Tab-separated table of C-alpha atoms in Angstrom:
chain	number	residue	atom	x	y	z
A	21	MET	CA	127.631	94.674	69.352
A	22	LEU	CA	129.450	92.500	69.171
A	23	GLU	CA	132.441	94.686	69.843
A	24	LYS	CA	131.324	95.264	73.282
A	25	LEU	CA	130.835	91.331	73.951
A	26	ARG	CA	134.099	90.731	73.008
A	27	VAL	CA	135.074	93.155	75.165
A	28	VAL	CA	132.955	92.045	78.611
A	29	GLN	CA	133.654	87.710	77.718
A	30	ASN	CA	137.005	89.264	78.007
A	31	ARG	CA	135.960	90.918	81.604
A	32	TYR	CA	134.513	88.195	83.113
A	33	GLU	CA	137.475	85.484	82.049
A	34	GLU	CA	139.588	88.162	83.724
A	35	LEU	CA	137.255	88.126	87.136
A	36	CYS	CA	137.222	84.119	86.623
A	37	ALA	CA	141.165	84.116	86.570
A	38	ARG	CA	140.902	86.910	89.928
A	39	SER	CA	138.538	84.251	92.184
A	40	GLU	CA	141.099	81.517	91.830
A	41	GLN	CA	144.366	83.552	92.975
A	42	PRO	CA	145.024	82.507	97.269
A	43	ASP	CA	144.823	86.515	98.243
A	44	PHE	CA	140.663	87.277	96.268
A	45	TYR	CA	139.121	87.243	99.971
A	46	SER	CA	142.084	89.278	101.238
A	47	ASP	CA	139.364	92.418	101.064
A	48	PRO	CA	136.129	91.036	101.727
A	49	LYS	CA	134.459	93.653	100.254
A	50	ARG	CA	135.813	94.203	97.588
A	51	ALA	CA	135.839	90.067	96.950
A	52	ALA	CA	132.249	90.887	97.196
A	53	ASP	CA	131.868	93.714	94.853
A	54	LEU	CA	133.874	91.347	92.014
A	55	LEU	CA	131.988	88.311	92.400
A	56	ARG	CA	128.785	90.584	92.187
A	57	GLU	CA	129.795	92.522	88.784
A	58	LYS	CA	131.462	88.480	87.932
A	59	ASN	CA	127.765	87.174	88.074
A	60	GLU	CA	125.983	90.062	86.748
A	61	LEU	CA	128.158	89.386	83.735
A	62	GLU	CA	128.073	85.430	83.182
A	63	PRO	CA	124.474	84.788	81.737
A	64	VAL	CA	126.114	87.695	79.031
A	65	VAL	CA	128.414	86.043	78.190
A	66	THR	CA	126.977	82.373	78.341
A	67	ALA	CA	124.357	84.000	76.096
A	68	TYR	CA	126.850	85.380	73.931
A	69	ARG	CA	129.298	82.240	73.576
A	70	ASP	CA	126.285	80.428	72.250
A	71	TYR	CA	125.367	82.020	69.679
A	72	CYS	CA	129.017	82.620	68.920
A	73	LEU	CA	128.374	78.268	68.308
A	74	ALA	CA	125.213	79.358	66.573
A	75	GLU	CA	127.298	81.117	63.701
A	76	THR	CA	129.914	78.503	63.641
A	77	GLU	CA	127.374	75.869	63.212
A	78	MET	CA	125.626	77.366	60.471
A	79	ALA	CA	129.160	78.240	59.003
A	80	ASP	CA	129.722	74.324	59.174
A	81	ALA	CA	126.216	72.964	57.399
A	82	ARG	CA	126.687	75.837	54.488
A	83	GLU	CA	130.196	73.979	53.875
A	84	LEU	CA	128.757	70.056	54.245
A	85	MET	CA	126.191	71.148	52.035
A	86	GLU	CA	128.618	71.175	49.451
A	87	ASP	CA	127.850	67.578	49.413
A	88	PRO	CA	124.028	66.713	47.449
A	89	GLU	CA	123.779	63.011	49.746
A	90	LEU	CA	124.407	66.053	52.499
A	91	ARG	CA	122.784	68.715	51.285
A	92	GLU	CA	119.128	68.428	53.070
A	93	LEU	CA	119.950	67.424	56.126
A	94	CYS	CA	122.489	69.656	56.145
A	95	GLN	CA	120.317	72.728	55.092
A	96	GLN	CA	118.135	71.698	58.255
A	97	THR	CA	120.935	72.363	60.587
A	98	TYR	CA	121.791	75.292	59.251
A	99	GLN	CA	117.649	76.850	59.606
A	100	GLU	CA	117.880	75.898	62.845
A	101	ALA	CA	120.885	77.391	63.621
A	102	LYS	CA	120.217	80.676	61.879
A	103	GLU	CA	116.759	80.779	63.849
A	104	ARG	CA	119.065	80.245	67.107
A	105	LYS	CA	121.723	82.830	66.555
A	106	GLU	CA	118.510	85.269	65.673
A	107	SER	CA	117.069	84.539	69.060
A	108	LEU	CA	119.707	84.849	70.470
A	109	TYR	CA	120.901	88.753	68.579
A	110	ARG	CA	117.820	90.002	70.064
A	111	ALA	CA	118.948	88.235	73.371
A	112	LEU	CA	121.922	90.207	73.749
A	113	GLN	CA	120.736	93.193	72.483
A	114	LEU	CA	118.452	93.640	75.839
A	115	MET	CA	120.924	92.234	78.008
A	116	LEU	CA	123.357	94.652	77.089
A	117	LEU	CA	120.849	97.964	77.470
A	118	PRO	CA	121.414	99.782	80.651
A	119	LYS	CA	120.360	98.510	83.395
A	120	ASP	CA	118.444	100.889	86.017
A	121	PRO	CA	120.575	100.593	88.869
A	122	ASN	CA	117.477	101.050	91.379
A	123	ASP	CA	115.985	97.893	89.996
A	124	GLU	CA	117.170	95.335	92.429
A	125	LYS	CA	115.931	97.860	96.264
A	126	ASP	CA	113.313	97.476	98.024
A	127	VAL	CA	110.286	100.019	96.816
A	128	ILE	CA	108.401	102.688	99.117
A	129	VAL	CA	104.950	102.520	97.561
A	130	GLU	CA	102.665	106.142	98.683
A	131	ILE	CA	98.113	105.894	98.264
A	132	ARG	CA	96.076	108.561	98.161
A	133	GLY	CA	92.368	108.868	97.450
A	134	GLY	CA	92.208	110.750	94.205
A	135	VAL	CA	88.573	112.539	93.098
A	136	GLY	CA	85.546	110.617	94.056
A	137	GLY	CA	84.826	111.228	98.131
A	138	GLU	CA	84.530	108.008	99.599
A	139	GLU	CA	84.343	105.614	97.083
A	140	SER	CA	88.098	107.290	95.986
A	141	ALA	CA	89.338	105.898	99.574
A	142	LEU	CA	87.213	102.656	98.679
A	143	PHE	CA	89.421	102.041	95.492
A	144	ALA	CA	92.563	103.438	97.383
A	145	HIS	CA	92.470	101.027	99.780
A	146	SER	CA	91.048	97.924	97.084
A	147	LEU	CA	94.888	99.181	95.098
A	148	TYR	CA	96.565	98.579	98.712
A	149	ARG	CA	95.046	95.731	99.016
A	150	MET	CA	96.298	94.619	95.662
A	151	TYR	CA	99.380	95.235	96.007
A	152	THR	CA	100.280	93.519	99.887
A	153	MET	CA	98.199	90.577	98.245
A	154	TYR	CA	101.125	90.160	94.757
A	155	ALA	CA	104.043	91.227	97.546
A	156	ALA	CA	102.787	88.150	99.180
A	157	ARG	CA	102.336	85.674	96.171
A	158	HIS	CA	106.503	87.216	95.467
A	159	GLY	CA	107.326	86.154	99.323
A	160	TRP	CA	108.147	89.650	100.219
A	161	THR	CA	107.625	91.631	103.710
A	162	VAL	CA	105.702	94.655	103.416
A	163	GLU	CA	106.529	96.920	106.193
A	164	LEU	CA	103.834	99.674	106.930
A	165	MET	CA	104.863	103.192	107.163
A	166	ASN	CA	102.012	105.285	107.154
A	167	TYR	CA	98.122	104.493	106.882
A	168	ALA	CA	94.522	106.595	107.463
A	169	ASP	CA	91.690	105.276	107.059
A	170	THR	CA	87.936	106.426	106.823
A	171	GLU	CA	84.979	105.408	108.369
A	172	LEU	CA	83.232	103.648	105.892
A	173	GLY	CA	86.685	101.625	105.772
A	174	GLY	CA	88.453	102.831	103.331
A	175	VAL	CA	92.251	105.168	102.469
A	176	LYS	CA	92.211	108.691	103.666
A	177	GLU	CA	96.923	108.447	102.181
A	178	ALA	CA	99.175	104.647	103.018
A	179	ASP	CA	102.837	104.178	102.538
A	180	PHE	CA	103.898	101.366	103.321
A	181	VAL	CA	107.820	99.725	102.097
A	182	ILE	CA	108.190	96.918	100.072
A	183	GLN	CA	110.880	94.797	100.870
A	184	GLY	CA	112.429	91.797	98.714
A	185	ARG	CA	114.895	91.723	95.540
A	186	GLY	CA	113.996	93.279	92.179
A	187	ALA	CA	111.219	94.531	94.093
A	188	TYR	CA	111.855	98.204	92.255
A	189	SER	CA	112.342	96.666	89.020
A	190	ARG	CA	108.267	95.498	89.512
A	191	MET	CA	106.641	97.877	90.779
A	192	LYS	CA	107.866	101.453	89.334
A	193	PHE	CA	105.620	101.471	86.211
A	194	GLU	CA	103.401	101.783	88.974
A	195	SER	CA	102.985	105.668	89.584
A	196	GLY	CA	100.114	107.921	88.190
A	197	VAL	CA	96.620	108.058	88.309
A	198	HIS	CA	94.388	104.819	88.664
A	199	ARG	CA	91.171	104.849	87.850
A	200	VAL	CA	88.361	103.067	88.934
A	201	GLN	CA	84.416	102.609	87.053
A	202	ARG	CA	81.731	100.824	89.211
A	203	VAL	CA	78.990	101.052	91.296
A	204	PRO	CA	80.044	101.380	94.913
A	205	GLU	CA	77.803	99.539	97.401
A	206	THR	CA	77.253	102.605	98.590
A	207	GLU	CA	74.942	103.823	95.648
A	208	ALA	CA	71.408	102.605	96.042
A	209	SER	CA	70.086	103.400	92.059
A	210	GLY	CA	73.016	101.133	90.697
A	211	ARG	CA	74.935	103.354	89.442
A	212	ILE	CA	78.877	103.032	88.156
A	213	HIS	CA	80.905	106.155	89.584
A	214	THR	CA	84.245	106.200	88.725
A	215	SER	CA	87.178	107.552	91.035
A	216	THR	CA	90.119	107.543	90.593
A	217	ALA	CA	93.534	107.099	93.875
A	218	THR	CA	96.901	108.333	92.998
A	219	VAL	CA	100.264	105.811	93.513
A	220	ALA	CA	103.725	106.890	93.895
A	221	VAL	CA	106.685	104.804	93.535
A	222	LEU	CA	110.164	104.825	94.737
A	223	PRO	CA	113.051	103.283	95.132
A	224	GLU	CA	113.709	103.351	98.452
A	225	MET	CA	116.561	104.798	99.701
A	226	GLU	CA	118.883	105.719	102.338
A	227	ALA	CA	119.524	108.849	104.551
A	228	ALA	CA	123.334	109.123	103.219
A	229	ASP	CA	122.357	108.221	99.445
A	230	VAL	CA	121.157	111.767	99.023
A	231	GLU	CA	122.272	115.339	100.736
A	232	LEU	CA	119.898	116.045	103.869
A	233	ARG	CA	121.184	118.815	106.017
A	234	PRO	CA	119.766	118.770	109.532
A	235	GLU	CA	118.493	122.229	109.028
A	236	ASP	CA	116.203	121.731	106.225
A	237	ILE	CA	114.785	119.789	107.848
A	238	GLU	CA	111.344	120.318	110.601
A	239	MET	CA	110.509	117.942	112.268
A	240	GLN	CA	106.683	117.716	114.132
A	241	VAL	CA	105.240	115.372	116.706
A	242	PHE	CA	102.382	114.056	117.291
A	243	ARG	CA	99.963	111.277	118.726
A	244	SER	CA	99.263	108.078	116.089
A	245	SER	CA	96.315	107.886	114.564
A	246	GLY	CA	93.654	105.434	112.897
A	247	ALA	CA	95.400	101.316	112.613
A	248	GLY	CA	97.775	100.571	115.145
A	249	GLY	CA	98.440	98.940	118.292
A	250	GLN	CA	97.601	100.132	122.498
A	251	HIS	CA	100.374	103.212	122.021
A	252	ILE	CA	97.606	105.006	120.091
A	253	ASN	CA	96.938	108.424	120.773
A	254	LYS	CA	98.684	107.854	124.479
A	255	THR	CA	101.633	108.586	123.530
A	256	SER	CA	103.226	111.632	121.151
A	257	SER	CA	105.374	109.305	119.286
A	258	ALA	CA	104.220	109.928	115.620
A	259	VAL	CA	106.630	112.050	113.553
A	260	ARG	CA	106.088	114.262	110.774
A	261	LEU	CA	109.225	115.740	108.849
A	262	ILE	CA	109.323	118.593	106.569
A	263	HIS	CA	111.935	119.476	104.139
A	264	LYS	CA	111.689	122.854	104.037
A	265	PRO	CA	113.550	123.971	100.463
A	266	THR	CA	111.427	121.704	98.654
A	267	GLY	CA	108.215	121.879	100.737
A	268	LEU	CA	108.720	117.877	100.331
A	269	VAL	CA	106.462	116.159	103.758
A	270	ALA	CA	107.033	112.482	105.027
A	271	THR	CA	105.547	110.850	107.753
A	272	CYS	CA	105.060	107.651	109.660
A	273	GLN	CA	103.277	106.269	113.246
A	274	GLU	CA	102.641	103.114	112.640
A	275	GLU	CA	106.688	102.627	115.358
A	276	ARG	CA	105.285	102.789	118.824
A	277	SER	CA	109.354	104.949	119.260
A	278	GLN	CA	109.722	107.773	118.020
A	279	VAL	CA	112.765	107.267	117.409
A	280	GLN	CA	111.995	105.006	114.560
A	281	ASN	CA	109.297	106.433	113.420
A	282	ARG	CA	111.640	109.333	112.671
A	283	GLU	CA	113.938	106.345	110.798
A	284	LYS	CA	111.310	105.891	108.199
A	285	CYS	CA	111.284	108.946	108.254
A	286	MET	CA	114.150	109.893	106.924
A	287	ARG	CA	114.006	106.512	104.177
A	288	MET	CA	111.026	107.900	102.766
A	289	LEU	CA	112.046	111.592	102.720
A	290	ALA	CA	115.856	110.668	100.601
A	291	SER	CA	113.513	108.718	98.538
A	292	LYS	CA	111.103	111.375	97.311
A	293	LEU	CA	114.450	113.745	97.341
A	294	TYR	CA	116.063	111.876	94.781
A	295	LYS	CA	112.984	110.742	92.924
A	296	ILE	CA	113.208	114.842	92.629
A	297	GLU	CA	116.320	115.071	91.086
A	298	GLN	CA	116.032	111.855	89.023
A	299	GLU	CA	112.982	113.436	87.152
A	300	ARG	CA	115.351	116.457	86.954
A	301	VAL	CA	117.769	114.495	85.192
A	302	ASN	CA	115.685	112.545	83.064
A	303	ALA	CA	113.997	115.697	81.837
A	304	GLU	CA	117.461	117.216	80.713
A	305	VAL	CA	118.492	113.937	79.261
A	306	THR	CA	115.725	113.351	77.021
A	307	GLY	CA	114.534	116.815	76.432
A	308	LEU	CA	111.015	115.951	77.902
A	309	ARG	CA	110.440	112.980	75.300
A	310	ARG	CA	108.067	110.958	76.707
A	311	SER	CA	108.306	106.754	77.108
A	312	GLN	CA	106.704	104.852	75.199
A	313	VAL	CA	105.326	103.363	79.024
A	314	GLY	CA	104.931	106.911	80.339
A	315	THR	CA	106.676	109.062	82.639
A	316	GLY	CA	105.302	108.108	85.905
A	317	MET	CA	103.862	111.089	87.047
A	318	ARG	CA	100.603	111.129	90.051
A	319	ASN	CA	98.652	112.997	86.894
A	320	GLU	CA	99.280	110.831	84.492
A	321	ARG	CA	95.747	108.684	84.331
A	322	ILE	CA	97.714	104.606	83.227
A	323	ARG	CA	94.682	101.930	83.673
A	324	THR	CA	91.266	102.164	84.378
A	325	TYR	CA	89.737	99.276	86.701
A	326	ASN	CA	85.775	98.273	85.357
A	327	PHE	CA	83.980	95.937	87.396
A	328	PRO	CA	80.570	96.161	85.500
A	329	GLN	CA	83.025	94.336	82.446
A	330	GLY	CA	85.615	92.906	84.521
A	331	ARG	CA	88.684	94.323	82.818
A	332	VAL	CA	91.349	95.802	83.341
A	333	THR	CA	93.331	98.146	80.423
A	334	ASP	CA	96.251	99.554	80.999
A	335	HIS	CA	96.461	102.360	78.327
A	336	ARG	CA	100.249	102.775	77.610
A	337	ILE	CA	100.426	100.240	75.937
A	338	GLY	CA	96.671	99.676	74.769
A	339	LEU	CA	96.979	96.228	76.281
A	340	THR	CA	93.219	94.742	78.566
A	341	LEU	CA	92.448	92.474	80.194
A	342	TYR	CA	89.497	89.860	81.415
A	343	LYS	CA	90.142	88.674	84.846
A	344	ILE	CA	89.672	91.320	87.273
A	345	ASP	CA	89.343	89.357	90.329
A	346	GLU	CA	92.701	88.164	90.019
A	347	ILE	CA	94.784	91.260	89.316
A	348	MET	CA	92.787	92.787	92.494
A	349	ASP	CA	93.774	89.936	94.368
A	350	GLY	CA	97.459	90.443	93.376
A	351	GLY	CA	97.556	88.559	90.189
A	352	LEU	CA	99.613	91.476	88.814
A	353	ASP	CA	102.873	89.421	86.847
A	354	GLU	CA	100.984	89.276	82.796
A	355	LEU	CA	100.949	93.487	84.049
A	356	MET	CA	103.753	94.525	84.928
A	357	ASP	CA	105.989	91.778	82.111
A	358	ALA	CA	104.331	93.648	79.621
A	359	LEU	CA	105.079	96.681	80.875
A	360	ALA	CA	108.346	95.834	81.159
A	361	SER	CA	109.110	94.742	77.246
A	362	ALA	CA	107.000	97.920	76.480
A	363	ASP	CA	109.858	99.499	78.209
A	364	GLN	CA	112.961	97.189	76.725
A	365	ALA	CA	111.116	98.482	73.046
A	366	ALA	CA	111.555	101.320	73.537
A	367	ARG	CA	114.880	101.974	74.821
A	368	LEU	CA	116.181	99.477	72.748
A	369	ALA	CA	114.206	101.203	69.411
A	370	ALA	CA	116.223	104.439	71.243
A	371	SER	CA	118.975	103.469	71.499
A	372	GLY	CA	119.187	102.096	67.230
A	373	GLY	CA	119.403	98.441	68.197
């Protein structure tokens, strides 16, 4: 690892020197790429330099311990430097793990009611509300693409984009089956029902990022329905795209223009195709081995929301939090931090770190 860190430091110093050259900005795109790389390497180099400084302090303290009058003071200095060095070593191990290239992307979220009839649709609406409130806490924007509700205010399906830096890095562990245990408002006897909803999370891709051939796409137009503006049911502005080779479907009806809805559908279709290819490659590389936090597949039950007991349990990492109201109001950071840490630990173990 230390040799790799030395290579990183050399590259960083090379980029610093390059950025000071008079002709650096003659190619703005190239300059932007180099500055982005320099900024990504900077925290690693800073931590590595602190690590080397701690090593030097340990060596100096060890040498001064030979003086009986300084031994006690130097032992304390040595111990503090040693603890700092060990902490920095662990941090550097994590920094050197391969980054997910999609972490900084916007994210497409698809929510569907699952098992449980109307109660599952009401729970799907609760999840939609939870994620939109989480996005608001982070200053991200939510762009609705497709929304079909029920007469009682539930959600049959909701597709939306969360736009914000690092949105995918935070949301990517939410894919799977979410289970709720609560007494439905429609239940007169007070009996607890168990229902589910499914969540799929995709990094938003542009159509240019994947191979989308026009002849492989069937386009259907129809009148918008459900929540929306004055254009609802007046014009055939809603668009459904079907990718014939895979059977994947993308629907958008929230814009007034058919052209705008088709553009959003193409982004969603590109994201779905990318996800399929990514899962295929990952399966080949890992031999279908599941990571500690799960595969993120829709058929995997990942979390239970138990309202009578006020608890939320994430089954992948065995974490239970008794703060269901806060979580349903968008307070997801504690869960997401724990999932990210578990993923890092699993990848670190897999890399032999």
